[in-house]
Short mmCIF file of C-alpha atoms in Angstrom, two decimals:
data_model
loop_
_atom_site.label_atom_id
_atom_site.label_comp_id
_atom_site.label_asym_id
_atom_site.label_seq_id
_atom_site.Cartn_x
_atom_site.Cartn_y
_atom_site.Cartn_z
CA UNK O 1 127.52 149.27 151.35
CA UNK O 2 127.20 148.29 147.69
CA UNK O 3 130.21 147.09 145.72
CA UNK O 4 129.93 147.73 141.98
CA UNK O 5 131.91 145.98 139.28
CA UNK O 6 132.94 148.03 136.27
CA UNK O 7 135.06 147.75 133.14
CA UNK O 8 137.42 150.73 132.92
CA UNK O 9 138.79 151.89 129.57
CA UNK O 10 142.50 151.42 130.25
CA UNK O 11 144.10 151.62 126.81
CA UNK O 12 142.92 152.99 123.48
CA UNK O 13 142.11 150.24 120.97
CA UNK O 14 144.76 149.72 118.30
CA UNK O 15 142.88 147.77 115.66
CA UNK O 16 140.73 144.97 117.02
CA UNK O 17 140.04 145.37 120.80
CA UNK O 18 142.26 143.38 123.13
CA UNK O 19 141.22 142.13 126.56
CA UNK O 20 144.03 144.15 128.19
CA UNK O 21 142.50 147.37 126.82
CA UNK O 22 139.84 147.13 129.53
CA UNK O 23 140.22 146.47 133.25
CA UNK O 24 137.59 144.92 135.51
CA UNK O 25 137.54 146.72 138.88
CA UNK O 26 135.40 146.87 142.01
CA UNK O 27 134.14 150.13 143.50
CA UNK O 28 132.53 150.81 146.87
CA UNK O 29 129.57 153.11 146.30
CA UNK O 30 128.57 155.80 148.80
CA UNK O 31 125.08 156.18 150.24
CA UNK O 32 122.68 157.87 147.84
CA UNK O 33 121.77 161.52 148.39
CA UNK O 34 118.48 163.34 147.99
CA UNK O 35 117.50 163.32 144.33
CA UNK O 36 119.51 160.20 143.55
CA UNK O 37 118.71 156.54 142.99
CA UNK O 38 120.71 153.32 142.92
CA UNK O 39 120.22 150.96 139.98
CA UNK O 40 121.38 147.37 139.54
CA UNK O 41 122.09 146.16 136.00
CA UNK O 42 120.02 143.26 134.70
CA UNK O 43 120.92 143.26 131.00
CA UNK O 44 123.75 145.09 129.26
CA UNK O 45 124.03 145.80 125.58
CA UNK O 46 127.00 145.31 123.28
CA UNK O 47 126.80 147.25 120.00
CA UNK O 48 129.03 148.15 117.04
CA UNK O 49 128.86 151.86 117.92
CA UNK O 50 130.92 151.18 121.06
CA UNK O 51 133.94 150.42 118.90
CA UNK O 52 133.29 153.50 116.77
CA UNK O 53 132.95 155.77 119.82
CA UNK O 54 136.10 154.45 121.53
CA UNK O 55 138.51 157.09 120.11
CA UNK O 56 136.35 159.78 121.73
CA UNK O 57 136.27 158.17 125.18
CA UNK O 58 138.56 159.35 128.00
CA UNK O 59 140.88 156.71 129.36
CA UNK O 60 140.07 155.80 132.95
CA UNK O 61 136.30 156.11 132.44
CA UNK O 62 133.75 153.31 132.57
CA UNK O 63 133.43 151.89 129.06
CA UNK O 64 130.40 153.20 127.18
CA UNK O 65 127.14 151.28 126.80
CA UNK O 66 123.46 150.97 127.56
CA UNK O 67 121.77 148.72 130.07
CA UNK O 68 118.44 147.75 131.59
CA UNK O 69 118.72 148.24 135.35
CA UNK O 70 116.37 147.78 138.28
CA UNK O 71 116.03 150.61 140.80
CA UNK O 72 116.84 149.10 144.18
CA UNK O 73 117.05 152.27 146.29
CA UNK O 74 115.75 155.76 145.61
CA UNK O 75 115.50 159.28 146.98
CA UNK O 76 114.10 160.60 143.71
CA UNK O 77 110.31 160.41 143.30
CA UNK O 78 110.64 160.27 139.51
CA UNK O 79 112.54 156.99 139.81
CA UNK O 80 110.71 154.74 142.30
CA UNK O 81 112.10 151.50 143.69
CA UNK O 82 111.17 148.43 141.64
CA UNK O 83 111.00 150.21 138.29
CA UNK O 84 113.33 149.35 135.42
CA UNK O 85 115.30 151.98 133.50
CA UNK O 86 117.13 151.98 130.20
CA UNK O 87 120.22 154.12 130.71
CA UNK O 88 123.70 154.81 129.33
CA UNK O 89 125.44 153.80 132.54
CA UNK O 90 128.21 151.92 130.72
CA UNK O 91 129.74 148.58 131.59
CA UNK O 92 128.99 148.48 135.32
CA UNK O 93 126.78 146.44 137.64
CA UNK O 94 125.56 149.21 139.96
CA UNK O 95 125.12 152.91 139.34
CA UNK O 96 124.11 155.94 141.39
CA UNK O 97 122.26 158.48 139.23
CA UNK O 98 120.43 161.76 139.69
CA UNK O 99 118.36 161.12 136.56
CA UNK O 100 120.05 163.82 134.50
CA UNK O 101 121.32 163.47 130.95
CA UNK O 102 124.66 161.68 130.61
CA UNK O 103 126.83 163.62 128.16
CA UNK O 104 125.04 163.63 124.77
CA UNK O 105 122.97 160.60 125.77
CA UNK O 106 119.40 160.87 126.99
CA UNK O 107 118.38 160.78 130.63
CA UNK O 108 117.63 157.37 132.20
CA UNK O 109 114.24 156.33 130.84
CA UNK O 110 111.78 154.29 132.89
CA UNK O 111 110.71 151.40 130.71
CA UNK O 112 107.12 151.59 129.49
CA UNK O 113 104.84 148.61 129.96
CA UNK O 114 105.95 145.80 127.66
CA UNK O 115 103.09 143.53 128.68
CA UNK O 116 104.17 139.90 128.49
CA UNK O 117 107.29 140.71 126.46
CA UNK O 118 110.71 140.41 128.16
CA UNK O 119 112.33 143.57 129.51
CA UNK O 120 115.49 142.75 127.53
CA UNK O 121 113.66 144.07 124.46
CA UNK O 122 114.25 147.54 125.90
CA UNK O 123 117.76 147.16 124.48
CA UNK O 124 116.58 145.61 121.22
CA UNK O 125 113.42 145.85 119.15
CA UNK O 126 111.77 148.10 121.77
CA UNK O 127 114.93 150.11 122.40
CA UNK O 128 117.65 151.91 120.47
CA UNK O 129 117.95 149.37 117.60
CA UNK O 130 114.19 149.31 117.08
CA UNK O 131 113.98 153.09 117.24
CA UNK O 132 116.83 153.43 114.75
CA UNK O 133 115.26 150.94 112.35
CA UNK O 134 111.80 152.47 112.61
CA UNK O 135 112.77 156.06 111.88
CA UNK O 136 115.49 155.07 109.44
CA UNK O 137 112.84 153.41 107.29
CA UNK O 138 109.79 155.62 107.88
CA UNK O 139 111.48 159.05 107.95
CA UNK O 140 114.56 158.64 105.73
CA UNK O 141 114.15 155.75 103.29
CA UNK O 142 110.43 156.37 102.75
CA UNK O 143 109.97 153.13 100.77
CA UNK O 144 107.01 152.65 98.47
CA UNK O 145 105.08 149.50 97.60
CA UNK O 146 106.91 147.38 95.03
CA UNK O 147 110.31 148.98 95.52
CA UNK O 148 113.51 147.04 96.13
CA UNK O 149 115.34 147.59 99.44
CA UNK O 150 118.80 146.30 100.34
CA UNK O 151 120.17 146.14 103.89
CA UNK O 152 123.79 145.48 104.88
CA UNK O 153 124.58 144.04 108.31
CA UNK O 154 121.17 142.51 107.83
CA UNK O 155 121.32 139.86 110.57
CA UNK O 156 122.11 142.34 113.32
CA UNK O 157 119.70 144.04 115.70
CA UNK O 158 119.05 147.03 113.44
CA UNK O 159 119.38 145.41 110.03
CA UNK O 160 117.03 142.50 110.74
CA UNK O 161 114.40 144.96 111.97
CA UNK O 162 114.84 147.31 109.01
CA UNK O 163 114.23 144.51 106.53
CA UNK O 164 111.04 143.41 108.26
CA UNK O 165 109.63 146.94 108.32
CA UNK O 166 110.42 147.29 104.63
CA UNK O 167 108.49 144.06 103.99
CA UNK O 168 105.55 145.49 105.93
CA UNK O 169 105.71 148.46 103.55
CA UNK O 170 105.29 146.11 100.60
CA UNK O 171 108.88 146.05 99.38
CA UNK O 172 111.18 143.40 97.98
CA UNK O 173 114.01 143.06 100.51
CA UNK O 174 117.58 141.83 100.08
CA UNK O 175 119.85 141.25 103.08
CA UNK O 176 123.66 141.22 102.94
CA UNK O 177 125.19 138.96 105.62
CA UNK O 178 128.38 137.08 106.46
CA UNK O 179 127.12 133.49 106.45
CA UNK O 180 124.55 131.29 104.74
CA UNK O 181 123.14 130.38 108.15
CA UNK O 182 122.30 134.01 108.83
CA UNK O 183 120.93 134.45 105.34
CA UNK O 184 118.61 131.47 105.67
CA UNK O 185 117.34 132.89 108.97
CA UNK O 186 116.47 136.14 107.21
CA UNK O 187 114.65 134.42 104.37
CA UNK O 188 113.05 131.47 106.14
CA UNK O 189 112.01 133.17 109.39
CA UNK O 190 111.96 136.93 108.85
CA UNK O 191 110.50 137.02 105.34
CA UNK O 192 113.38 138.60 103.41
CA UNK O 193 113.19 137.80 99.71
CA UNK O 194 116.89 137.16 99.11
CA UNK O 195 120.23 137.17 100.87
CA UNK O 196 123.79 137.69 99.71
CA UNK O 197 126.76 136.22 101.55
CA UNK O 198 129.41 138.89 101.08
CA UNK O 199 132.17 136.42 102.05
CA UNK O 200 131.39 133.91 99.31
CA UNK O 201 129.19 135.66 96.72
CA UNK O 202 130.05 138.15 94.00
CA UNK O 203 127.72 140.93 95.14
CA UNK O 204 127.44 142.63 91.76
CA UNK O 205 126.77 139.39 89.94
CA UNK O 206 124.08 138.32 92.40
CA UNK O 207 122.40 141.74 92.36
CA UNK O 208 122.27 141.67 88.57
CA UNK O 209 120.39 138.37 88.86
CA UNK O 210 117.96 139.15 91.69
CA UNK O 211 117.52 142.91 91.17
CA UNK O 212 118.20 143.53 87.46
CA UNK O 213 116.24 146.80 87.51
CA UNK O 214 118.33 148.15 90.38
CA UNK O 215 117.89 149.18 94.03
CA UNK O 216 115.46 151.87 95.16
CA UNK O 217 116.41 152.09 98.84
CA UNK O 218 119.61 151.19 100.68
CA UNK O 219 120.07 150.94 104.47
CA UNK O 220 123.81 150.93 105.11
CA UNK O 221 125.30 149.50 108.30
CA UNK O 222 128.77 148.56 107.04
CA UNK O 223 130.25 151.09 104.61
CA UNK O 224 133.42 150.04 102.79
CA UNK O 225 133.69 148.55 99.33
CA UNK O 226 130.35 146.75 99.64
CA UNK O 227 128.58 150.10 99.92
CA UNK O 228 130.64 151.60 97.10
CA UNK O 229 129.61 148.72 94.85
CA UNK O 230 125.91 149.10 95.67
CA UNK O 231 125.87 152.89 95.38
CA UNK O 232 127.96 153.20 92.21
CA UNK O 233 126.62 150.24 90.26
CA UNK O 234 123.17 149.21 91.45
CA UNK O 235 121.10 152.13 92.72
CA UNK O 236 118.24 153.45 90.62
CA UNK O 237 117.97 157.12 89.74
CA UNK O 238 116.69 159.25 92.66
CA UNK O 239 117.19 156.40 95.13
CA UNK O 240 117.54 156.98 98.86
CA UNK O 241 120.31 155.80 101.17
CA UNK O 242 120.20 155.77 104.98
CA UNK O 243 123.64 155.49 106.60
CA UNK O 244 123.52 154.00 110.09
CA UNK O 245 127.09 152.77 110.54
CA UNK O 246 130.39 151.76 109.01
CA UNK O 247 131.20 148.46 110.71
CA UNK O 248 133.72 147.45 108.05
CA UNK O 249 136.13 150.14 109.16
CA UNK O 250 135.74 150.25 112.93
CA UNK O 251 138.73 147.99 113.67
CA UNK O 252 141.13 149.37 111.08
CA UNK O 253 144.38 150.82 112.44
CA UNK O 254 144.40 153.50 109.76
CA UNK O 255 141.68 155.28 107.83
CA UNK O 256 140.02 152.63 105.63
CA UNK O 257 139.76 153.20 101.88
CA UNK O 258 137.02 152.34 99.43
CA UNK O 259 136.04 153.38 95.92
CA UNK O 260 134.57 156.92 96.05
CA UNK O 261 130.77 157.12 95.84
CA UNK O 262 130.42 160.72 94.68
CA UNK O 263 130.21 159.66 91.06
CA UNK O 264 127.29 157.35 91.75
CA UNK O 265 125.56 159.96 93.89
CA UNK O 266 125.80 162.58 91.17
CA UNK O 267 125.08 160.37 88.16
CA UNK O 268 121.99 158.80 89.72
CA UNK O 269 121.00 161.91 91.70
CA UNK O 270 120.82 159.93 94.93
CA UNK O 271 119.86 161.21 98.37
CA UNK O 272 122.20 159.90 101.09
CA UNK O 273 121.63 160.76 104.75
CA UNK O 274 123.18 159.69 108.05
CA UNK O 275 121.00 158.92 111.03
CA UNK O 276 121.25 158.68 114.79
CA UNK O 277 118.23 157.82 116.92
CA UNK O 278 118.82 160.86 119.19
CA UNK O 279 117.34 162.99 116.41
CA UNK O 280 113.89 161.58 117.20
CA UNK O 281 114.18 161.63 121.01
CA UNK O 282 110.87 163.48 121.34
CA UNK O 283 109.16 160.73 119.29
CA UNK O 284 110.74 157.61 120.77
CA UNK O 285 107.49 156.45 122.33
CA UNK O 286 105.84 156.48 118.91
CA UNK O 287 108.32 153.91 117.63
CA UNK O 288 108.30 151.83 120.82
CA UNK O 289 104.51 151.50 120.77
CA UNK O 290 104.40 150.68 117.05
CA UNK O 291 107.22 148.15 117.32
CA UNK O 292 105.56 146.55 120.34
CA UNK O 293 102.31 146.16 118.38
CA UNK O 294 104.14 144.62 115.44
CA UNK O 295 105.95 142.17 117.75
CA UNK O 296 102.75 141.21 119.58
CA UNK O 297 100.96 140.72 116.25
CA UNK O 298 103.79 138.48 115.02
CA UNK O 299 104.62 140.86 112.18
CA UNK O 300 108.07 141.68 113.53
CA UNK O 301 110.22 138.83 114.83
CA UNK O 302 113.37 139.15 116.87
CA UNK O 303 116.26 137.09 118.10
CA UNK O 304 118.59 137.69 121.02
CA UNK O 305 122.12 136.37 121.48
CA UNK O 306 122.57 136.38 125.27
CA UNK O 307 125.88 135.87 127.08
CA UNK O 308 125.63 134.98 130.77
CA UNK O 309 127.74 136.81 133.35
CA UNK O 310 128.98 140.38 133.69
CA UNK O 311 132.59 139.17 133.64
CA UNK O 312 132.01 138.03 130.04
CA UNK O 313 131.22 141.52 128.68
CA UNK O 314 134.44 141.72 126.67
CA UNK O 315 133.92 138.30 125.08
CA UNK O 316 130.36 139.21 124.11
CA UNK O 317 131.59 142.51 122.67
CA UNK O 318 134.31 141.01 120.49
CA UNK O 319 132.09 138.12 119.40
CA UNK O 320 129.55 140.70 118.20
CA UNK O 321 132.27 142.62 116.35
CA UNK O 322 133.23 139.38 114.57
CA UNK O 323 129.60 138.85 113.55
CA UNK O 324 128.86 136.00 115.93
CA UNK O 325 125.43 137.27 116.99
CA UNK O 326 122.00 136.80 115.48
CA UNK O 327 119.85 139.85 116.19
CA UNK O 328 120.54 141.72 119.42
CA UNK O 329 123.68 140.90 121.43
CA UNK O 330 123.19 141.12 125.21
CA UNK O 331 124.86 140.20 128.47
CA UNK O 332 122.72 138.98 131.34
CA UNK O 333 124.19 139.84 134.73
#
């Protein structure tokens, strides 16, 4: 008999998540049936989207999230024992699955060969964040050599990857972050050209100094007044904007407000498009293989912020929401 640990969504978040909103429980799992497999979590992801999705989640369910899990028992030939899967099993240590799609999420995916790279990258540069960054840049932003690209949430898993791809495309890249330490990491290690600390810098003033001709491409992870400022005051005519998230408003108790952007969109004839990696599900392997090559060649660098222990999921989650992570935030079971 296998006993699984899981975090159950007990109470809807009211502003910033509280530890009492989730409950850690133990569950005795039944024997697997024909067509099923049993997977044991190795790494679990914590991501901003989890806070954004919370209002849609039923109370009493396992809290949402992706993980890398090892198949330890199987009666499904498509999922053999010993293989690792990336799956949306949520915050739980053990899961019985039949391999079918979970809600709008994809089916459990057996990890491709990462060579000498760690399997944890299946939740980072070789997983959803890397896929999002790759297609967000190559299919939506479509940057050209010599253009100026700005990325908000630039020290996170997606933003740090976006900026590096834009550099590979021959662009000048500016990252917006919440600390000088993060900004120096972007510039000194990842090759960004400039950073702006939104907590201490006047964004408009700095942009006028480092990008006086304006911004060609904007990858938006945060929304809010920062985005309004960039879109209304600093985009060039016919610029492109990829909207990946709105972190600035996820923990607000009421609908957040910001200066409207429609004026900037119309005046500068901008193209603004939201993105979700599920759109490119049939092309995921394209991005995984390209990102792997870039990582192996040293052209894309990554950083992981790893918290030890399944019991510390909530702490890792809230630390990430406060901006405590560099790159991908993970929990190692």
